[in-house]
Short mmCIF file of C-alpha atoms and ligand atoms in Angstrom, two decimals:
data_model
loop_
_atom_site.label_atom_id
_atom_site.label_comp_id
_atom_site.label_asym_id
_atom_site.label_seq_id
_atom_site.Cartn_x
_atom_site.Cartn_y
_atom_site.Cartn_z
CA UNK A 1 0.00 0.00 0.00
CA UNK A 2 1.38 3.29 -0.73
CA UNK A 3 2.28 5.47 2.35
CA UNK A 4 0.34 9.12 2.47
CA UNK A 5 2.62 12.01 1.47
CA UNK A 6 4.44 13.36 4.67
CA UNK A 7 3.52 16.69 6.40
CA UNK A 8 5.33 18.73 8.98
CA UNK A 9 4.03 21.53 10.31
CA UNK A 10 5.22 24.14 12.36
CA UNK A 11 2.79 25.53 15.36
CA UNK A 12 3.90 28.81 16.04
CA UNK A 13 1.43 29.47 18.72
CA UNK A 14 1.64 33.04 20.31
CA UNK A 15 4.96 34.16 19.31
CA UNK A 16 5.95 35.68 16.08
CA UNK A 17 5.62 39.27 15.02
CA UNK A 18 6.15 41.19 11.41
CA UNK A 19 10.02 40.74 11.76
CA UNK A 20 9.97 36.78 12.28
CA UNK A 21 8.96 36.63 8.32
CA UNK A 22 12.90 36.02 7.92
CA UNK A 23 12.08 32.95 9.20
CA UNK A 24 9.00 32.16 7.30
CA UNK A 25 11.21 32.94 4.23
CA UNK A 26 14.58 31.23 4.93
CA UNK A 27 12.48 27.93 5.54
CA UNK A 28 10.45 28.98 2.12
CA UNK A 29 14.42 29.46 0.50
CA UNK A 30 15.51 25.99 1.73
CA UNK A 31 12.95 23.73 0.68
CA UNK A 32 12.94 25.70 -3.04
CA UNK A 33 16.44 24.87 -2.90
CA UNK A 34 15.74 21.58 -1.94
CA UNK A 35 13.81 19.24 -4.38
CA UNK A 36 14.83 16.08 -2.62
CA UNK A 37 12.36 16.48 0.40
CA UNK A 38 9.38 14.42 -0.26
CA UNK A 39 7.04 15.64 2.84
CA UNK A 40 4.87 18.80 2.44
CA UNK A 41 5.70 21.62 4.96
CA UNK A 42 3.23 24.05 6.58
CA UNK A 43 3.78 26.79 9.00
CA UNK A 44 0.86 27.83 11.45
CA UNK A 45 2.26 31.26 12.58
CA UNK A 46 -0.24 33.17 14.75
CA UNK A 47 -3.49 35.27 12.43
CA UNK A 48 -1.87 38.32 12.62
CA UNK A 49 0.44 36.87 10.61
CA UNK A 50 -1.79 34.73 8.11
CA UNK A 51 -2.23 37.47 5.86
CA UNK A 52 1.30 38.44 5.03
CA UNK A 53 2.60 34.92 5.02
CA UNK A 54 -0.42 34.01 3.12
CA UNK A 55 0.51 36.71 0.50
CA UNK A 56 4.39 36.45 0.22
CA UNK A 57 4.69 32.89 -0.21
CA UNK A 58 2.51 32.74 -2.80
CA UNK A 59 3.71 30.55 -5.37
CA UNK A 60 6.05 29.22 -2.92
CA UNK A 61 5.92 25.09 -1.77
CA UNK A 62 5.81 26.20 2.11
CA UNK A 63 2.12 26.64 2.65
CA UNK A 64 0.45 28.53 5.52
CA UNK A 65 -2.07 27.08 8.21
CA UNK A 66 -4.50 28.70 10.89
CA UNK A 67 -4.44 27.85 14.73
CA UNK A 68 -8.11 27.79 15.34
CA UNK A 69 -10.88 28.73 13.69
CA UNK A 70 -15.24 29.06 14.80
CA UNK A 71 -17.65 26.72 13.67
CA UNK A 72 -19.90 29.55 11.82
CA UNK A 73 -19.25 31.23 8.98
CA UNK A 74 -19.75 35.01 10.18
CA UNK A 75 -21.35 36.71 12.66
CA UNK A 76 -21.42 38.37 16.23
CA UNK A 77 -18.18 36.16 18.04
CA UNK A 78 -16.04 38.98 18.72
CA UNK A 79 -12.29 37.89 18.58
CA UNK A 80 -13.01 34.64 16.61
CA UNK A 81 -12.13 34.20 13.06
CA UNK A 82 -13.91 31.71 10.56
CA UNK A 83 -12.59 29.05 8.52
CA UNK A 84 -13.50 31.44 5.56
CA UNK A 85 -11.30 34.22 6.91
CA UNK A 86 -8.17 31.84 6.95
CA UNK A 87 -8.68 30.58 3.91
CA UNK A 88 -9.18 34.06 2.47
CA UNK A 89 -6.16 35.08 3.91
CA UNK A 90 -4.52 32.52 2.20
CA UNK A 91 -4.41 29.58 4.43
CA UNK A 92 -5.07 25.96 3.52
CA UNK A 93 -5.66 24.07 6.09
CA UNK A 94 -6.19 24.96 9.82
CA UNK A 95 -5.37 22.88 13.74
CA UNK A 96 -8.24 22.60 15.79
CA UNK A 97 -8.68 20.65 18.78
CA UNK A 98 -5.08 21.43 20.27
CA UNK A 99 -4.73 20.64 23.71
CA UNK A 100 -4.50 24.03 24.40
CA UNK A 101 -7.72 24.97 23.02
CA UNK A 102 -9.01 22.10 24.70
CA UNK A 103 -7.58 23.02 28.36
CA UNK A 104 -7.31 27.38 28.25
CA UNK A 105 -10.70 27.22 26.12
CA UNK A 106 -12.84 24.48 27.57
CA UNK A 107 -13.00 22.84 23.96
CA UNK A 108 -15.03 19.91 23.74
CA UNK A 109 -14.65 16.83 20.91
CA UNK A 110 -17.88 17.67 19.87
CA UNK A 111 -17.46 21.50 19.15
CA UNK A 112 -13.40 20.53 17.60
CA UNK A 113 -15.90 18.71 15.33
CA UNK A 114 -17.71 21.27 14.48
CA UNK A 115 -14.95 23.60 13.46
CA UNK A 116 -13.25 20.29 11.65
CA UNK A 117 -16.27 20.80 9.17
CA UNK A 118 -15.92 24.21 9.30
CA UNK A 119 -12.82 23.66 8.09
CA UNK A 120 -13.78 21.36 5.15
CA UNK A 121 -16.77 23.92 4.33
CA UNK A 122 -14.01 26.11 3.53
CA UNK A 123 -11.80 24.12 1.72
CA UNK A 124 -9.21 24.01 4.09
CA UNK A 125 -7.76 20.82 5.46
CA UNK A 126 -8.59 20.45 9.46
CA UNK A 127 -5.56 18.97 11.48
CA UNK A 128 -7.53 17.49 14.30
CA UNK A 129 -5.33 16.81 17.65
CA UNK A 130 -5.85 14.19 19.93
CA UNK A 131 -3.75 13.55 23.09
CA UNK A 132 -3.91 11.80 26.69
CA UNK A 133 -2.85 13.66 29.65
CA UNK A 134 0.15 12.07 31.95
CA UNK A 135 -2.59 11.23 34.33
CA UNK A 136 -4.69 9.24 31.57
CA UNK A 137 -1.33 7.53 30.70
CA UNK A 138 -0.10 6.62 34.16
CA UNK A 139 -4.05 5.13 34.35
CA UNK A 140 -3.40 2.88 31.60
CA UNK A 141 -6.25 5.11 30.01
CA UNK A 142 -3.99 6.38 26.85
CA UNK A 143 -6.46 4.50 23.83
CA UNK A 144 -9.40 4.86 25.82
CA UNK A 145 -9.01 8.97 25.65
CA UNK A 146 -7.03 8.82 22.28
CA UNK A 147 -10.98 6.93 20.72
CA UNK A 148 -12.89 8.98 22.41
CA UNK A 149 -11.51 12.17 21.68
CA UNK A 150 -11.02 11.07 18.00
CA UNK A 151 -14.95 9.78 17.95
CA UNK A 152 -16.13 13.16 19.24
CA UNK A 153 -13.78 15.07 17.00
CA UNK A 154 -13.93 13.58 13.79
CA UNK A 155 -16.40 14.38 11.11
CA UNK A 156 -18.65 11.53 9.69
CA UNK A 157 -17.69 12.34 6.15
CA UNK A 158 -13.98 12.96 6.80
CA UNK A 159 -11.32 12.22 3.33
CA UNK A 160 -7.96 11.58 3.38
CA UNK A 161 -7.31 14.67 1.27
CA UNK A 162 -9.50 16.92 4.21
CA UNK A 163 -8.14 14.88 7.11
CA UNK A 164 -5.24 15.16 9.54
CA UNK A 165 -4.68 13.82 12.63
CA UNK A 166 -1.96 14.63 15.09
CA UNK A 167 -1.40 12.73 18.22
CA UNK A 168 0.17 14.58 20.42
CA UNK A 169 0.42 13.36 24.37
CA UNK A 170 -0.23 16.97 26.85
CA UNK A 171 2.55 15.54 28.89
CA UNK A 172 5.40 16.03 26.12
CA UNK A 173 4.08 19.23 24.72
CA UNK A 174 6.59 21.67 25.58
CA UNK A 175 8.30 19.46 27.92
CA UNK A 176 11.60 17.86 26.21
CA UNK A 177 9.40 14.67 27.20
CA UNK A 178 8.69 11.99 24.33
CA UNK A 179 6.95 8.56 24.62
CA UNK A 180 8.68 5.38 23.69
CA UNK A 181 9.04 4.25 20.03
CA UNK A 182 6.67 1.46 21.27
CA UNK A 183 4.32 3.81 22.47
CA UNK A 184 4.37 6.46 19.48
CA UNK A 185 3.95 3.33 17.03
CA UNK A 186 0.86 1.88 19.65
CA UNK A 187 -0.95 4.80 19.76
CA UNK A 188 -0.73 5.59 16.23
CA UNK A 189 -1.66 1.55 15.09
CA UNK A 190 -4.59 2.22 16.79
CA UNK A 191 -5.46 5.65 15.64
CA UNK A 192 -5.68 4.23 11.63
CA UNK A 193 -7.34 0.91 13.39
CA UNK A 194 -10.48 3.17 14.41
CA UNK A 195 -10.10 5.38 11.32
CA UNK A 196 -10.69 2.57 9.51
CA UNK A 197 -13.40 1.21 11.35
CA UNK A 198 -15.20 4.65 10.66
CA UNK A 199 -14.26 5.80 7.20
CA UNK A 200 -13.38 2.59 5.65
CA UNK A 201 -9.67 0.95 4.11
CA UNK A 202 -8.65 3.49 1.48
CA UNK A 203 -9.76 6.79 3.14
CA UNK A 204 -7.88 5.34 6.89
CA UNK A 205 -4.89 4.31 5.27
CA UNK A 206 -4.25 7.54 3.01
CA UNK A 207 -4.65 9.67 6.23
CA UNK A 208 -1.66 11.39 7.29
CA UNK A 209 -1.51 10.41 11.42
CA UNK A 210 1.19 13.29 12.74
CA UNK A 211 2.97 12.91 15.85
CA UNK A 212 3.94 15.95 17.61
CA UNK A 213 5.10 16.88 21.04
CA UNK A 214 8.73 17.88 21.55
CA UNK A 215 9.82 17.01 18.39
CA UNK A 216 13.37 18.22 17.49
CA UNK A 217 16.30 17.97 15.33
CA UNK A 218 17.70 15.04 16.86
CA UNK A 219 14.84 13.05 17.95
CA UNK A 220 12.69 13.52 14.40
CA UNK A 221 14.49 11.04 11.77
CA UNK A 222 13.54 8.22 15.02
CA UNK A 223 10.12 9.32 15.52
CA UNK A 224 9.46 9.79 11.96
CA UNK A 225 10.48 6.17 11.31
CA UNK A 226 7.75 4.68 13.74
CA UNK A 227 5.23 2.29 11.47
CA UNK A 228 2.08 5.04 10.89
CA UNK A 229 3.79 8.36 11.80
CA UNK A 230 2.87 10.12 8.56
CA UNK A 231 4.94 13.53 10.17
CA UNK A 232 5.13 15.82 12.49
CA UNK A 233 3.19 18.71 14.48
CA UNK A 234 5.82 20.93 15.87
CA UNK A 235 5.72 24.00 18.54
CA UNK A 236 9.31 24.97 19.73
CA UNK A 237 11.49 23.82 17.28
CA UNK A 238 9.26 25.21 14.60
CA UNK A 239 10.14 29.18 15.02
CA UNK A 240 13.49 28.93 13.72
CA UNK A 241 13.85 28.38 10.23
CA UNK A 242 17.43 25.94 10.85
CA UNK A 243 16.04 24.06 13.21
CA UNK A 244 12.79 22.72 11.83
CA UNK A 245 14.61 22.69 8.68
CA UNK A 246 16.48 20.09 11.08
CA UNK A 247 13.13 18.65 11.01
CA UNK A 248 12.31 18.73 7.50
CA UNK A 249 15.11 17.35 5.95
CA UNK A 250 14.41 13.66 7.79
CA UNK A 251 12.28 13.57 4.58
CA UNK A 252 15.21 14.51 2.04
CA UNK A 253 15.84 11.64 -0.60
CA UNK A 254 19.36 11.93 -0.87
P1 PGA B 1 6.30 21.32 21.07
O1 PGA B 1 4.75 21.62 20.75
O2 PGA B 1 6.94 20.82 19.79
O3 PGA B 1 6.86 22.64 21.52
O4 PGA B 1 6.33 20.28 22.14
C1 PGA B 1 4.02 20.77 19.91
C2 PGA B 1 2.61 21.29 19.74
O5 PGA B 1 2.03 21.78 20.70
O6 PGA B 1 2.04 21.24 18.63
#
């Protein structure tokens, strides 16, 4: 069966201003450059920044994401932005579901679902995030959460070509923390195991399945390796152009 075309993509969070576009365009300069790397790379800088990005690397292979988006397409949500908006601004696909949204916003499976098919309304591709808490692992609860949260979160009609999915355990996020080869490769089995169970063979196994939390330079070509880790969703090590470019180039041919 043919393996889904890497992604890696860079979650810049709240950090990045007007000036950290050298970054944005270094990491555009490299992978032009560079024809060898066969993985598709996204940045996800903050929406202040969508625009601009959106704008300058137009024509360019490094492609621009949103953070979050709201379920509707317009109206009175004052700070929110729609999945229309991003894409406008030149986005093409958008996270929701991040375990920060989940814990600072109260975001439940069921409304990450709903902006998932806000997302796909839109056109853009929705990089849904899953991830157990080092309470729910230390319970032995890890696949329990991981199919519950994907259940709640995933659209019914969700496509391969819509559809990301990034496990990434709370616990390692931002901690220099990773889970086990084992583990990575466990969790992820099981992710495409209920994926297929829901939207049937082809559509599970052309999913891309990301792993992300504390992904760097010199852990990536490891993690990347696992059996059904399809790439990587990346905070940190994703605001400076050399070292997700550290990242990146685990998928170089040569
Ligand atoms: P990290 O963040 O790479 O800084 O651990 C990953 C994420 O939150 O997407």
């Amino acid at each position: 069966m043919t393996q889904p075309r890497p992604l890696v993509a860079g979650n810049w969070k709240m950090n990045g201003e007007q000036a950290s576009w050298k970054e944005a365009e270094s990491l555009a300069g490299l992978l032009a450059a560079e024809t060898a790397v066969r993985a598709e790379v996204m940045l996800c800088p903050p929406a202040t920044l969508i625009t601009s990005f959106g704008h300058q690397l137009e024509g360019s292979k490094l492609m621009v994401g949103g953070q979050d988006c709201h379920g509707e397409l317009s109206g009175a949500h004052t700070g929110d932005i729609s999945a229309e908006m991003l894409a406008d601004a030149g986005a093409s696909a958008v996270i929701v579901g991040h375990s920060e949204r989940r814990t600072d916003h109260g975001e439940t499976s069921e409304a990450v679902r709903i902006k998932a098919e806000a997302a796909h309304r839109a056109g853009l591709v929705a990089i849904i995030c899953v991830g157990e808490t080092e309470t729910e692992r230390k319970q032995g609860d890890t696949l329990n959460v991981i199919c519950e949260q994907l259940s709640g979160s995933l659209p019914q009609n969700a496509k391969a070509g819509n559809t990301v999915i990034a496990y990434e355990p709370v616990w390692a996020i931002g901690t220099g923390l990773t889970p086990t080869l084992d583990d990575v490769g466990e969790v992820h089995r099981h992710i495409r195991a209920e994926l297929t169970g829901k939207l049937g063979e082809d559509e599970a196994s052309g999913m891309r399945i990301l792993y992300g939390g504390s992904v760097k330079p010199d852990n990536a070509a490891d993690l990347m390796a696992v059996a059904d880790v399809n790439g990587a969703l990346v905070g940190g090590a994703s605001l400076k152009a050399d070292d997700f470019w550290g990242i990146v180039s685990v998928y170089s041919e040569k």
